[in-house]
Tab-separated table of C-alpha atoms in Angstrom:
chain	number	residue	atom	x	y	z
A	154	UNK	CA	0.000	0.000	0.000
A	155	UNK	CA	2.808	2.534	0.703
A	156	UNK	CA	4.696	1.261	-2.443
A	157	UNK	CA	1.454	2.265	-4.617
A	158	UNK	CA	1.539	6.245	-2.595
A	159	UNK	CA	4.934	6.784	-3.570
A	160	UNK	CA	4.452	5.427	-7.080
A	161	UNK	CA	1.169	7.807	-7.377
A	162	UNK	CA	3.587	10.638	-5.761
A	163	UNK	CA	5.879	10.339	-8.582
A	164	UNK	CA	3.441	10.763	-10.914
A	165	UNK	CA	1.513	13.560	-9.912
A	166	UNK	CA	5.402	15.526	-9.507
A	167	UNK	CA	6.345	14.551	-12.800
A	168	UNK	CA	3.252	15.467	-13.902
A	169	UNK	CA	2.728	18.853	-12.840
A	170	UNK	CA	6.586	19.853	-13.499
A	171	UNK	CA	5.695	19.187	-17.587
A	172	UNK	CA	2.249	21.051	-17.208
A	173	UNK	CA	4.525	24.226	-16.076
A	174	UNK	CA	7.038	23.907	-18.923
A	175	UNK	CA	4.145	23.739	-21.830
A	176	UNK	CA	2.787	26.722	-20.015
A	177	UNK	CA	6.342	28.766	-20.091
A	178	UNK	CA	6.640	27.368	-23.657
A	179	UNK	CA	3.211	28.463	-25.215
A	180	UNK	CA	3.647	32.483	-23.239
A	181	UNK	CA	7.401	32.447	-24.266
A	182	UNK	CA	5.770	31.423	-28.531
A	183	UNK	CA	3.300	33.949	-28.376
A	184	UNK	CA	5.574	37.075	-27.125
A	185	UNK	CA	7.890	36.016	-30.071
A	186	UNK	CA	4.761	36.056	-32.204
A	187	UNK	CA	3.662	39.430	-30.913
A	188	UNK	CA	7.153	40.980	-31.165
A	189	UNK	CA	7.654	39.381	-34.700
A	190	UNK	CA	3.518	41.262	-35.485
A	191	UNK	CA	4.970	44.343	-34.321
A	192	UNK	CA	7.977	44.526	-36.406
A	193	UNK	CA	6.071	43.251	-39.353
A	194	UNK	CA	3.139	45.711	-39.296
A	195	UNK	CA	5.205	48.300	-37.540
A	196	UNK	CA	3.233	48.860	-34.215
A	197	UNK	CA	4.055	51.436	-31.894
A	198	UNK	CA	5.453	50.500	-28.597
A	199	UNK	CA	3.250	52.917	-27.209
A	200	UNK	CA	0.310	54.592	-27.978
A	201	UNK	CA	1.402	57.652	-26.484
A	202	UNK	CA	4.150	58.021	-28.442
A	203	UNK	CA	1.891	57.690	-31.706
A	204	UNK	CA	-0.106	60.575	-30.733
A	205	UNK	CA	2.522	62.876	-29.632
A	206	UNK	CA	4.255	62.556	-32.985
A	207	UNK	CA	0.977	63.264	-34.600
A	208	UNK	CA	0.674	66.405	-32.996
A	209	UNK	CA	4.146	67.304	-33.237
A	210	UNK	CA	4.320	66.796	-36.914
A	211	UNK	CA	0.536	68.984	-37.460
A	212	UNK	CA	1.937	71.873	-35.201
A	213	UNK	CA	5.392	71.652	-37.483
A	214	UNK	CA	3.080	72.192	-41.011
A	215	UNK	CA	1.018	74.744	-39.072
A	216	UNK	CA	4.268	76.918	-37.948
A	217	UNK	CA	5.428	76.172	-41.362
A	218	UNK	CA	2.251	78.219	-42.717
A	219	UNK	CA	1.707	81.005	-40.645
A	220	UNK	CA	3.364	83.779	-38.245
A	221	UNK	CA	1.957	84.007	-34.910
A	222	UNK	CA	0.863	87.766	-34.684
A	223	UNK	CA	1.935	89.160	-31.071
A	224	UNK	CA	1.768	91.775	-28.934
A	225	UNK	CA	4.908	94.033	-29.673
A	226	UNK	CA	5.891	97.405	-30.653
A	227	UNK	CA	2.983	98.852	-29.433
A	228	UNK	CA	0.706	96.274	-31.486
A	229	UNK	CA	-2.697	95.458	-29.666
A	230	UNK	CA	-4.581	92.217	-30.187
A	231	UNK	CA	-8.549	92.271	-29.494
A	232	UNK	CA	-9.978	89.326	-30.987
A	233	UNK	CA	-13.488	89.625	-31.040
A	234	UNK	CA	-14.478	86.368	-32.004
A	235	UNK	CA	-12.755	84.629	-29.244
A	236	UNK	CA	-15.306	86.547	-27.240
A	237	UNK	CA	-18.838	87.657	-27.122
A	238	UNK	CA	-18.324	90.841	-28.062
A	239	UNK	CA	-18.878	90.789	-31.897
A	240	UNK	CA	-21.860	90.578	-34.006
A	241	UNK	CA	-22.843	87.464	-33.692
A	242	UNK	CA	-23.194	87.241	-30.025
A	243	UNK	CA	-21.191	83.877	-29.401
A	244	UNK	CA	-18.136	83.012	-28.964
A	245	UNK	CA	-16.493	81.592	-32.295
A	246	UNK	CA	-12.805	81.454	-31.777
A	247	UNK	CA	-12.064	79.063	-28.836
A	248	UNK	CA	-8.771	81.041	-27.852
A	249	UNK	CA	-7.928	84.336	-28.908
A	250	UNK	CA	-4.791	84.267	-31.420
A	251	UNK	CA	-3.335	85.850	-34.702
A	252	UNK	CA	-1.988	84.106	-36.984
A	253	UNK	CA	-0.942	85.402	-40.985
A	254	UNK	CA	1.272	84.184	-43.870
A	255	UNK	CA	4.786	85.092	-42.882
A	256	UNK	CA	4.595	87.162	-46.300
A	257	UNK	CA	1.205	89.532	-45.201
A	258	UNK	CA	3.096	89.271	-41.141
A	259	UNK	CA	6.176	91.247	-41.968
A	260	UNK	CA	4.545	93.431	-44.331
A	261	UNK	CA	2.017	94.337	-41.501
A	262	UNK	CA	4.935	94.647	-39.300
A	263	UNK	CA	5.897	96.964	-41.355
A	264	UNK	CA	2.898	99.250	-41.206
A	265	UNK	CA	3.077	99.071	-37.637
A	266	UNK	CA	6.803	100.365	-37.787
A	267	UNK	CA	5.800	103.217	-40.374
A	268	UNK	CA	2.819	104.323	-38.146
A	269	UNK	CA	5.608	104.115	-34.413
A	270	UNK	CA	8.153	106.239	-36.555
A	271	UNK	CA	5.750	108.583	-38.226
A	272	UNK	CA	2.522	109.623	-35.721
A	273	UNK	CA	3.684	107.133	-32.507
A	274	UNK	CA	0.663	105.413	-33.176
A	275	UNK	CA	0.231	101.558	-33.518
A	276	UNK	CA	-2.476	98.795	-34.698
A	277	UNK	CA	-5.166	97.356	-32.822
A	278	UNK	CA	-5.726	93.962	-34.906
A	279	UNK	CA	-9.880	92.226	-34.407
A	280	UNK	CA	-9.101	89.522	-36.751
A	281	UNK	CA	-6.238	87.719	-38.424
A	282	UNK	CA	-6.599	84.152	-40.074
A	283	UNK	CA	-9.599	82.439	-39.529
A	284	UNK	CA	-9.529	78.883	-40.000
A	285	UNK	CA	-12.667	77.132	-42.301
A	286	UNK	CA	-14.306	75.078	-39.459
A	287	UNK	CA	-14.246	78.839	-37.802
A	288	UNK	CA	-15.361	80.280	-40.998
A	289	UNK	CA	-18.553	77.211	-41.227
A	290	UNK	CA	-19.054	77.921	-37.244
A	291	UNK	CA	-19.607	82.403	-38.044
A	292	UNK	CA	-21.924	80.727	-41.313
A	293	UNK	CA	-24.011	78.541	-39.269
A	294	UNK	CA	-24.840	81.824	-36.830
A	295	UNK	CA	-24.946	84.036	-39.629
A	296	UNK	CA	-25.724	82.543	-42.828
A	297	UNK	CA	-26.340	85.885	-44.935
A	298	UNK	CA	-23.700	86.748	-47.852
A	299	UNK	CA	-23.647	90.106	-47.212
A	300	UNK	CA	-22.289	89.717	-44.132
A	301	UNK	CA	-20.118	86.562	-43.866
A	302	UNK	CA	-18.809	84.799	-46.856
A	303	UNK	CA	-19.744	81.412	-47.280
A	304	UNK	CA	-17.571	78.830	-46.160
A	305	UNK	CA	-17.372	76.620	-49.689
A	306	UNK	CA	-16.450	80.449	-51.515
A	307	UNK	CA	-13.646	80.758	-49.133
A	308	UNK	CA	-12.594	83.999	-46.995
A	309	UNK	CA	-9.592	85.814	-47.588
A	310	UNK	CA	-9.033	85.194	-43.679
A	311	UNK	CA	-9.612	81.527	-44.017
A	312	UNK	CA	-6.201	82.093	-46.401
A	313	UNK	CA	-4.102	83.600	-44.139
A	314	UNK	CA	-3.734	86.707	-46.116
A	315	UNK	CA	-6.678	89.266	-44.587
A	316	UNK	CA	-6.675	91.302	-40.963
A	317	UNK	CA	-9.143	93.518	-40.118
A	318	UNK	CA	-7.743	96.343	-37.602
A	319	UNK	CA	-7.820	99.900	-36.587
A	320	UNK	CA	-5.433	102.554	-35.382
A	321	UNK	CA	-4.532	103.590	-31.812
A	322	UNK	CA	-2.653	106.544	-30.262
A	323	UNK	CA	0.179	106.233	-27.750
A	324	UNK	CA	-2.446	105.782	-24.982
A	325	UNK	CA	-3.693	102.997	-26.382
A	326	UNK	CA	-6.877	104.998	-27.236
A	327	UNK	CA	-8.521	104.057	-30.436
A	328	UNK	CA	-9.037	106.687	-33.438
A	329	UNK	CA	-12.716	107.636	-34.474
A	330	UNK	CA	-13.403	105.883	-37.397
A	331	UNK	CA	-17.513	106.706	-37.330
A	332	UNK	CA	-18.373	103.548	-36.164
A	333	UNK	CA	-17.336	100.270	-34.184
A	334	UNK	CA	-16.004	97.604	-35.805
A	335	UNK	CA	-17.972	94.956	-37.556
A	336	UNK	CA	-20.974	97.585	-37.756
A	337	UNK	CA	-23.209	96.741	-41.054
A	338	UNK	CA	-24.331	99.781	-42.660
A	339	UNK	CA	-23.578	102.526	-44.501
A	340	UNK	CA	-21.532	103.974	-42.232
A	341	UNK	CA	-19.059	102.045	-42.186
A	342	UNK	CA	-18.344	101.998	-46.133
A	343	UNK	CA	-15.107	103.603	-47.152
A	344	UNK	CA	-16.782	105.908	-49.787
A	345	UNK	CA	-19.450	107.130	-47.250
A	346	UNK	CA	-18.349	110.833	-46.820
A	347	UNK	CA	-21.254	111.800	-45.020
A	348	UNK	CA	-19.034	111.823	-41.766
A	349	UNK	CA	-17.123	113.764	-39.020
A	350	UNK	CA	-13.770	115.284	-41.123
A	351	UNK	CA	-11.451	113.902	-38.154
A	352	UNK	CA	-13.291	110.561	-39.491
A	353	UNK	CA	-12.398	111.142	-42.848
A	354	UNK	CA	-8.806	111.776	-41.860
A	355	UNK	CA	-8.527	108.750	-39.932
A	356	UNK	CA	-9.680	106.440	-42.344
A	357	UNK	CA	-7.917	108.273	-45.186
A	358	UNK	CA	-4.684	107.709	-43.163
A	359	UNK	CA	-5.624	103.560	-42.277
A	360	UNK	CA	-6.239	102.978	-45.743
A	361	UNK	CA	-3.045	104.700	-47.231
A	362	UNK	CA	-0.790	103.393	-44.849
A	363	UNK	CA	-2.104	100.100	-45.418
A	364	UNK	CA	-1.998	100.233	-49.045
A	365	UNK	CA	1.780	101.522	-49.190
A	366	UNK	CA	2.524	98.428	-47.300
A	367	UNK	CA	0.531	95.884	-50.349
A	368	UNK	CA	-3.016	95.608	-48.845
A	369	UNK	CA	-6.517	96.669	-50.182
A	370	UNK	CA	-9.405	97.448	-48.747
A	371	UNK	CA	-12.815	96.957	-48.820
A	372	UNK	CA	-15.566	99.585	-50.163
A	373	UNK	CA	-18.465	98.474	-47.023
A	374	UNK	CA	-15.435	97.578	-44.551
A	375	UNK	CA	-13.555	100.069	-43.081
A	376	UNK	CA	-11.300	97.856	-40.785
A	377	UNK	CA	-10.769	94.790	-43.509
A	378	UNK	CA	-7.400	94.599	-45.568
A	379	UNK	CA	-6.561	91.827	-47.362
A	380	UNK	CA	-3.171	91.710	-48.650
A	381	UNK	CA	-2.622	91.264	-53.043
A	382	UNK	CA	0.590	89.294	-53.110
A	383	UNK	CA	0.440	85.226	-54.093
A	384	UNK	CA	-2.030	82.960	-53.858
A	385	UNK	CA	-2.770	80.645	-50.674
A	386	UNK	CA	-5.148	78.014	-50.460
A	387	UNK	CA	-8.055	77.643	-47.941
A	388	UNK	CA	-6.905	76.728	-44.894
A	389	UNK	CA	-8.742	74.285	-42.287
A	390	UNK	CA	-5.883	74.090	-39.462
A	391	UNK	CA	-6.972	75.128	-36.118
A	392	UNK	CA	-4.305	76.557	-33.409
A	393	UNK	CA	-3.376	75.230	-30.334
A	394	UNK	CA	-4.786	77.042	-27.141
A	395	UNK	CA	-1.602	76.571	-24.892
């Protein structure tokens, strides 16, 4: 009877010892099956990694495009549509930022310069570029063609190449132009002469500085300049809001 334990002991030990070495064996074939996947199909490591490329590469092509607009040399940024405080009512932008092609950016730098050197006055920038989901987001609020363009027509903002701004005095106040900005009427047309002369002469010196510098204006916009030189396509690229 104790012969037959010990016989049954040796079993069972024998037993169990090859159970644990197919179980090493089948976990130590199918990490060299996963390993040999992952070089064949080229799988990240991590998926962390993946996605901080991605964004890395998209903020490369979007630096690449465009000059971030600051706040230098007496240069003011207010942009309405990364508040409530425009037409529409809503907030559009989801961070206030300007960006322009580095082309229309030093050539607005420029301006700025001429208007420090000349009068000690500076620009006070509402809008720069204006990406299409932006430009789809100001349709869906507003969708009228005389006041927003339609977002399959394309924008000159959604190009990078158009800024709508005013002027502003050493003080930081800003010159009358006759009405606020993004005001639809009349008023605020460039050939409207039915105004104040110190309006006149404020507009009349916006619109030649900007000019000299390779922008045009609008006839029922005041404030909008687009800039003539080259040809960009629509953009769709959103900033970051770090």
């Amino acid at each position: 009877m104790k012969l037959n334990k010990f016989f049954l002991f040796i079993v069972l030990f024998i037993g169990c010892k090859h159970n644990n070495h197919d179980v090493s064996l089948t976990v130590s074939t199918q990490d060299s099956a996963n390993a040999e996947n992952n070089i064949l199909y080229d799988i990240p490591a991590k998926k962390e990694d993946a996605t901080t490329k991605s964004i890395s590469e998209s903020t490369a092509d979007f630096q690449s495009k465009f000059h971030e607009i600051i706040e230098e040399n007496g240069i003011v940024l207010d942009i309405k549509y990364a508040t409530r405080n425009n037409f529409t009512k809503q907030k559009i932008y989801d961070c206030p930022k300007c960006f322009l092609r580095p082309e229309v950016s030093l050539k607005l730098m420029d301006a700025n310069r001429y208007l420090n050197e000349k009068y000690k006055y500076a620009l006070k920038i509402f809008d720069c570029y204006r990406p299409k989901p932006y430009q789809q987001k100001l349709w869906d609020v507003v969708p009228n063609p005389s006041y927003v363009t339609p977002p399959h027509k394309g924008s000159m903002h959604s190009r990078g190449t158009a800024v709508d701004l005013t002027i502003i005095d050493s003080l930081g106040n800003e010159l009358d132009m006759g009405t606020p900005y993004d005001f639809f009427g009349k008023e605020a047309h460039m050939d409207n002469k039915n105004l104040a002369p110190q309006v006149l002469k404020n507009r009349a010196l916006l619109r030649k500085v900007m000019e000299n510098y390779g922008f045009q204006g609008i006839r029922t916009e005041w404030w909008h300049f687009s800039f003539n030189s080259g040809k960009y396509n629509l953009e769709e690229d959103l900033w970051t809001c770090q």
